[in-house]
């Protein structure tokens, strides 16, 4: 995977915190910042994809009523409780 350089602005508190973590983990600030940004991008991308998929389902009519959703959830919870007991 190729990489590129990016300049960002951080508060002093965040920069200092990153430095403390870097020292404790023997990693560089750059490595930790890249890891944090990668995790953020993955998490936010999954949320955006989920919303997009949900909107597509809605537009295609692949939905259930609130009552049906609650009934399905209650059935699933009851089954899980029987297994747990």
Coordinates of C-alpha atoms in Angstrom, one line a residue:
X1 CA 0.0 0.0 0.0
X2 CA 1.4 3.4 -0.9
X3 CA 1.3 6.3 1.4
X4 CA 1.2 10.1 1.2
X5 CA 1.9 13.0 3.6
X6 CA -0.9 15.1 5.1
X7 CA -0.6 18.1 7.5
X8 CA -3.3 18.5 10.2
X9 CA -3.9 20.9 13.0
X10 CA -4.4 19.5 16.5
X11 CA -5.0 21.1 19.9
X12 CA -2.0 21.0 22.2
X13 CA -3.8 18.6 24.5
X14 CA -4.4 16.1 21.7
X15 CA -0.8 16.4 20.5
X16 CA 0.5 15.9 24.0
X17 CA -1.8 12.9 24.6
X18 CA -0.6 11.4 21.3
X19 CA 3.0 11.9 22.5
X20 CA 2.3 10.1 25.8
X21 CA 0.7 7.2 24.0
X22 CA 3.6 7.1 21.5
X23 CA 6.1 7.0 24.3
X24 CA 4.2 4.3 26.2
X25 CA 3.8 2.1 23.2
X26 CA 7.1 2.8 21.5
X27 CA 5.4 3.9 18.4
X28 CA 5.7 7.2 16.5
X29 CA 3.2 10.0 16.6
X30 CA 2.8 9.5 12.8
X31 CA 2.1 5.8 13.1
X32 CA -0.5 6.3 15.8
X33 CA -2.2 9.2 14.0
X34 CA -2.4 7.1 10.8
X35 CA -3.9 4.1 12.7
X36 CA -6.5 6.4 14.3
X37 CA -7.5 8.0 11.0
X38 CA -7.7 4.5 9.4
X39 CA -10.0 3.3 12.1
X40 CA -12.1 6.4 11.9
X41 CA -12.4 6.1 8.1
X42 CA -13.4 2.4 8.3
X43 CA -16.0 3.1 11.0
X44 CA -17.6 6.1 9.3
X45 CA -17.5 4.4 5.9
X46 CA -19.4 1.5 7.4
X47 CA -22.0 3.8 8.8
X48 CA -22.4 5.7 5.6
X49 CA -22.7 2.4 3.6
X50 CA -25.3 1.2 6.1
X51 CA -27.4 4.3 5.8
X52 CA -27.1 4.2 2.0
X53 CA -28.2 0.5 2.0
X54 CA -31.1 1.3 4.3
X55 CA -32.3 4.1 2.0
X56 CA -32.1 1.8 -1.0
X57 CA -34.1 -0.8 0.9
X58 CA -36.7 1.8 1.8
X59 CA -37.0 3.0 -1.8
X60 CA -37.4 -0.6 -3.0
X61 CA -40.1 -1.4 -0.4
X62 CA -37.9 -3.8 1.6
X63 CA -39.3 -2.7 5.0
X64 CA -41.4 -4.0 7.8
X65 CA -43.8 -2.1 10.0
X66 CA -42.8 -1.0 13.5
X67 CA -45.1 -3.6 15.0
X68 CA -43.6 -6.4 12.9
X69 CA -40.1 -5.3 13.8
X70 CA -40.9 -5.3 17.6
X71 CA -42.6 -8.8 17.2
X72 CA -39.4 -10.1 15.6
X73 CA -37.2 -8.6 18.2
X74 CA -39.3 -10.0 21.1
X75 CA -39.2 -13.5 19.5
X76 CA -35.4 -13.3 19.1
X77 CA -35.0 -12.2 22.7
X78 CA -37.3 -14.9 24.0
X79 CA -35.3 -17.5 22.1
X80 CA -32.0 -16.2 23.4
X81 CA -33.4 -16.3 27.0
X82 CA -34.5 -19.9 26.6
X83 CA -31.0 -20.9 25.4
X84 CA -29.4 -18.9 28.2
X85 CA -31.6 -20.6 30.9

